[in-house]
XYZ file of N, CA, C and O in Angstrom:
400
model
N -5.298 -13.622 7.424
C -5.254 -12.285 6.877
C -3.796 -11.864 6.744
O -2.958 -12.215 7.562
N -3.525 -11.083 5.717
C -2.203 -10.504 5.517
C -2.277 -8.999 5.746
O -3.231 -8.347 5.304
N -1.274 -8.476 6.412
C -1.154 -7.038 6.635
C 0.096 -6.574 5.904
O 1.174 -7.138 6.084
N -0.070 -5.557 5.084
C 1.032 -4.951 4.338
C 1.184 -3.542 4.902
O 0.230 -2.770 4.895
N 2.383 -3.216 5.388
C 2.583 -1.876 5.932
C 4.040 -1.458 5.834
O 4.936 -2.314 5.743
N 4.246 -0.187 5.837
C 5.588 0.373 5.761
C 5.547 1.726 5.085
O 4.501 2.375 5.027
N 6.698 2.133 4.559
C 6.820 3.469 3.982
C 7.239 3.417 2.525
O 8.006 2.562 2.114
N 6.707 4.357 1.772
C 7.156 4.633 0.415
C 7.701 6.049 0.425
O 7.110 6.956 1.032
N 8.816 6.229 -0.251
C 9.447 7.541 -0.352
C 9.451 7.957 -1.822
O 9.905 7.196 -2.681
N 8.932 9.157 -2.072
C 8.864 9.716 -3.423
C 9.500 11.098 -3.368
O 9.328 11.828 -2.378
N 10.213 11.462 -4.421
C 10.768 12.812 -4.485
C 9.619 13.803 -4.285
O 8.588 13.704 -4.957
N 9.763 14.734 -3.350
C 8.670 15.683 -3.063
C 8.169 16.439 -4.293
O 6.995 16.799 -4.352
N 9.023 16.647 -5.279
C 8.583 17.354 -6.486
C 7.618 16.505 -7.316
O 6.903 17.038 -8.163
N 7.580 15.202 -7.088
C 6.675 14.292 -7.813
C 5.512 13.816 -6.944
O 4.684 13.028 -7.408
N 5.450 14.288 -5.719
C 4.461 13.767 -4.767
C 3.022 13.982 -5.237
O 2.206 13.061 -5.145
N 2.693 15.145 -5.747
C 1.310 15.410 -6.175
C 0.880 14.444 -7.276
O -0.227 13.896 -7.234
N 1.737 14.211 -8.270
C 1.403 13.283 -9.352
C 1.319 11.861 -8.829
O 0.420 11.095 -9.196
N 2.237 11.477 -7.949
C 2.208 10.146 -7.351
C 0.889 9.923 -6.616
O 0.240 8.891 -6.784
N 0.477 10.896 -5.812
C -0.772 10.761 -5.057
C -1.976 10.667 -5.973
O -2.914 9.905 -5.703
N -1.979 11.430 -7.057
C -3.087 11.373 -8.021
C -3.207 9.964 -8.604
O -4.298 9.398 -8.671
N -2.071 9.403 -9.009
C -2.088 8.065 -9.596
C -2.388 6.994 -8.557
O -3.105 6.029 -8.842
N -1.860 7.162 -7.352
C -2.134 6.200 -6.286
C -3.607 6.207 -5.901
O -4.202 5.162 -5.648
N -4.214 7.377 -5.896
C -5.642 7.483 -5.569
C -6.486 6.701 -6.586
O -7.414 5.991 -6.203
N -6.141 6.803 -7.845
C -6.866 6.052 -8.880
C -6.675 4.553 -8.698
O -7.640 3.780 -8.783
N -5.436 4.135 -8.431
C -5.171 2.715 -8.192
C -5.912 2.220 -6.952
O -6.505 1.140 -6.955
N -5.909 3.009 -5.898
C -6.568 2.619 -4.647
C -8.066 2.422 -4.852
O -8.655 1.479 -4.303
N -8.672 3.290 -5.637
C -10.110 3.179 -5.887
C -10.459 1.837 -6.511
O -11.427 1.179 -6.112
N -9.674 1.402 -7.458
C -9.886 0.100 -8.098
C -9.530 -1.042 -7.149
O -10.256 -2.030 -7.051
N -8.423 -0.895 -6.460
C -7.932 -1.963 -5.585
C -8.920 -2.275 -4.472
O -9.122 -3.443 -4.129
N -9.536 -1.265 -3.914
C -10.489 -1.485 -2.806
C -11.678 -2.341 -3.227
O -12.322 -2.953 -2.388
N -11.959 -2.385 -4.520
C -13.085 -3.186 -5.021
C -12.673 -4.596 -5.417
O -13.526 -5.409 -5.779
N -11.391 -4.902 -5.335
C -10.921 -6.230 -5.723
C -11.333 -7.275 -4.695
O -11.355 -7.010 -3.493
N -11.589 -8.462 -5.195
C -11.911 -9.575 -4.320
C -10.755 -9.828 -3.359
O -9.602 -9.909 -3.783
N -11.075 -9.922 -2.079
C -10.062 -10.206 -1.073
C -9.395 -8.992 -0.472
O -8.587 -9.109 0.442
N -9.726 -7.803 -0.975
C -9.172 -6.577 -0.404
C -10.019 -6.166 0.796
O -11.223 -5.973 0.682
N -9.387 -6.056 1.948
C -10.080 -5.607 3.163
C -9.867 -4.114 3.345
O -10.796 -3.384 3.680
N -8.643 -3.654 3.119
C -8.319 -2.231 3.254
C -7.102 -1.924 2.393
O -6.215 -2.762 2.231
N -7.072 -0.708 1.860
C -5.954 -0.263 1.027
C -5.836 1.237 1.207
O -6.653 1.994 0.687
N -4.863 1.675 1.994
C -4.774 3.081 2.357
C -3.332 3.582 2.347
O -2.392 2.815 2.568
N -3.204 4.877 2.118
C -1.912 5.547 2.185
C -2.138 6.925 2.787
O -3.182 7.543 2.579
N -1.162 7.384 3.545
C -1.240 8.713 4.148
C 0.124 9.380 4.014
O 1.160 8.741 4.235
N 0.105 10.643 3.652
C 1.352 11.390 3.591
C 1.782 11.678 5.021
O 1.065 12.338 5.770
N 2.925 11.159 5.385
C 3.443 11.390 6.729
C 4.289 12.657 6.770
O 4.291 13.380 7.763
N 5.023 12.916 5.692
C 5.870 14.102 5.632
C 5.996 14.543 4.174
O 6.737 13.932 3.401
N 5.275 15.581 3.807
C 5.284 16.029 2.412
C 6.627 16.636 2.013
O 7.014 16.572 0.848
N 7.354 17.211 2.950
C 8.655 17.813 2.620
C 9.684 16.761 2.207
O 10.544 17.031 1.387
N 9.568 15.546 2.767
C 10.512 14.484 2.397
C 9.893 13.471 1.432
O 10.581 12.597 0.925
N 8.577 13.577 1.190
C 7.897 12.642 0.292
C 7.672 11.272 0.899
O 7.649 10.278 0.192
N 7.459 11.239 2.196
C 7.282 9.960 2.905
C 5.793 9.675 3.121
O 5.067 10.488 3.677
N 5.373 8.474 2.677
C 3.987 8.032 2.834
C 3.943 6.762 3.658
O 4.794 5.882 3.506
N 2.939 6.651 4.500
C 2.676 5.431 5.254
C 1.657 4.609 4.476
O 0.612 5.125 4.075
N 1.970 3.352 4.256
C 1.113 2.438 3.508
C 0.509 1.424 4.472
O 1.208 0.891 5.338
N -0.782 1.137 4.324
C -1.453 0.127 5.149
C -2.465 -0.612 4.273
O -3.368 0.004 3.709
N -2.279 -1.902 4.155
C -3.193 -2.743 3.384
C -3.545 -3.967 4.213
O -2.741 -4.417 5.027
N -4.739 -4.517 3.950
C -5.122 -5.811 4.525
C -5.773 -6.634 3.426
O -6.608 -6.137 2.687
N -5.372 -7.897 3.356
C -5.873 -8.827 2.343
C -6.321 -10.113 3.027
O -5.737 -10.529 4.018
N -7.348 -10.753 2.469
C -7.851 -11.980 3.092
C -6.838 -13.111 3.023
O -6.763 -13.930 3.938
N -6.052 -13.161 1.939
C -5.065 -14.240 1.803
C -4.051 -13.901 0.712
O -4.172 -12.871 0.032
N -3.075 -14.782 0.540
C -2.015 -14.556 -0.441
C -2.558 -14.559 -1.863
O -2.075 -13.815 -2.719
N -3.546 -15.379 -2.141
C -4.114 -15.424 -3.494
C -4.686 -14.067 -3.888
O -4.485 -13.600 -5.017
N -5.384 -13.415 -2.966
C -5.958 -12.099 -3.247
C -4.855 -11.060 -3.449
O -4.915 -10.233 -4.373
N -3.843 -11.087 -2.599
C -2.723 -10.158 -2.734
C -1.988 -10.404 -4.051
O -1.672 -9.451 -4.780
N -1.738 -11.643 -4.381
C -1.040 -11.970 -5.627
C -1.820 -11.496 -6.840
O -1.235 -10.962 -7.803
N -3.140 -11.676 -6.826
C -3.973 -11.213 -7.944
C -3.840 -9.700 -8.099
O -3.744 -9.187 -9.224
N -3.821 -8.976 -6.996
C -3.642 -7.513 -7.036
C -2.274 -7.156 -7.608
O -2.152 -6.287 -8.478
N -1.244 -7.817 -7.133
C 0.112 -7.498 -7.571
C 0.339 -7.833 -9.039
O 1.194 -7.227 -9.689
N -0.443 -8.774 -9.577
C -0.303 -9.171 -10.972
C -1.303 -8.470 -11.895
O -1.262 -8.663 -13.115
N -2.190 -7.660 -11.326
C -3.187 -6.945 -12.130
C -2.496 -5.918 -13.029
O -1.487 -5.305 -12.655
N -3.046 -5.731 -14.203
C -2.439 -4.838 -15.197
C -2.245 -3.419 -14.663
O -1.193 -2.809 -14.897
N -3.233 -2.893 -13.936
C -3.095 -1.516 -13.441
C -2.030 -1.403 -12.352
O -1.302 -0.411 -12.295
N -1.891 -2.425 -11.527
C -0.843 -2.415 -10.511
C 0.526 -2.480 -11.173
O 1.435 -1.710 -10.823
N 0.676 -3.380 -12.119
C 1.953 -3.507 -12.825
C 2.313 -2.220 -13.567
O 3.477 -1.793 -13.564
N 1.327 -1.573 -14.170
C 1.572 -0.318 -14.886
C 1.999 0.785 -13.920
O 2.924 1.556 -14.210
N 1.333 0.861 -12.765
C 1.687 1.864 -11.754
C 3.133 1.663 -11.293
O 3.922 2.614 -11.269
N 3.470 0.439 -10.944
C 4.828 0.143 -10.468
C 5.846 0.454 -11.565
O 6.903 1.031 -11.296
N 5.529 0.118 -12.786
C 6.435 0.383 -13.900
C 6.665 1.886 -14.091
O 7.804 2.319 -14.301
N 5.577 2.665 -14.009
C 5.707 4.126 -14.171
C 6.564 4.744 -13.076
O 7.270 5.723 -13.308
N 6.497 4.199 -11.873
C 7.192 4.807 -10.732
C 8.501 4.109 -10.377
O 9.225 4.576 -9.495
N 8.829 3.049 -11.066
C 10.105 2.360 -10.808
C 11.249 3.357 -11.004
O 11.288 4.078 -11.986
N 12.134 3.415 -10.037
C 13.254 4.347 -10.091
C 12.930 5.728 -9.555
O 13.826 6.533 -9.340
N 11.631 6.012 -9.338
C 11.210 7.313 -8.810
C 10.707 7.199 -7.373
O 10.345 8.207 -6.775
N 10.643 5.978 -6.874
C 10.205 5.768 -5.500
C 11.066 4.672 -4.904
O 11.645 3.853 -5.608
N 11.135 4.677 -3.588
C 11.747 3.552 -2.894
C 10.785 3.116 -1.810
O 9.988 3.908 -1.311
N 10.877 1.864 -1.481
C 9.871 1.277 -0.605
C 10.509 0.478 0.523
O 11.482 -0.240 0.316
N 9.927 0.628 1.678
C 10.258 -0.195 2.835
C 8.933 -0.740 3.363
O 8.488 -0.408 4.450
N 8.274 -1.525 2.530
C 6.956 -2.085 2.836
C 7.130 -3.583 3.050
O 7.807 -4.259 2.277
N 6.509 -4.096 4.101
C 6.640 -5.512 4.459
C 5.268 -6.166 4.592
O 4.261 -5.510 4.817
N 5.280 -7.491 4.506
C 4.053 -8.295 4.624
C 4.104 -9.072 5.931
O 5.131 -9.660 6.276
N 2.974 -9.089 6.646
C 2.873 -9.806 7.918
C 1.646 -10.707 7.888
O 0.591 -10.333 7.386
N 1.786 -11.895 8.454
C 0.657 -12.800 8.620
C -0.037 -12.472 9.929
O 0.619 -12.296 10.957
N -1.358 -12.392 9.893
C -2.138 -12.112 11.103
C -3.058 -13.301 11.361
O -4.046 -13.489 10.663
N -2.706 -14.088 12.342
C -3.467 -15.305 12.632
C -4.365 -15.173 13.844
O -5.202 -16.016 14.088
N -4.186 -14.146 14.641
C -4.932 -14.034 15.893
C -5.607 -12.672 15.983
O -5.372 -11.905 16.904
N -6.466 -12.372 15.027
C -7.162 -11.087 14.997
C -8.167 -11.002 16.138
O -8.899 -11.950 16.417
N -8.187 -9.824 16.823
C -9.143 -9.592 17.902
C -9.276 -8.093 18.126
O -8.500 -7.315 17.598
N -10.233 -7.694 18.914
C -10.454 -6.291 19.232
C -9.220 -5.716 19.922
O -8.539 -6.427 20.685
N -8.951 -4.468 19.701
C -7.752 -3.836 20.249
C -7.723 -3.871 21.785
O -6.649 -3.907 22.393
N -8.860 -3.897 22.441
C -8.902 -3.910 23.902
C -8.837 -5.323 24.485
O -8.678 -5.485 25.690
N -8.962 -6.342 23.626
C -8.832 -7.723 24.109
C -7.399 -8.031 24.468
O -6.474 -7.531 23.858
N -7.222 -8.908 25.455
C -5.858 -9.305 25.835
C -5.430 -10.535 25.138
O -5.952 -11.326 24.609
């Protein structure tokens, strides 16, 4: 499994439009093959900071999402209007949070 997490920063004056477009993208993305979770939360609306959390079954599923027309269009529309500190992590030892 792959975990994608980190922060996206958007100018607060564009945050409402960004969230509207992200919500539409998320709705489609959650139905994609290999998508386990795709979520974003506004952490600080005054600074335009969002927390991103995604889970994918494998790199092929993530790559298909990143190459999908709607994903590419979203990134193109927001290029230069957002900055990202989002990273990808491999998760090889998944278990319940209370397990040691």
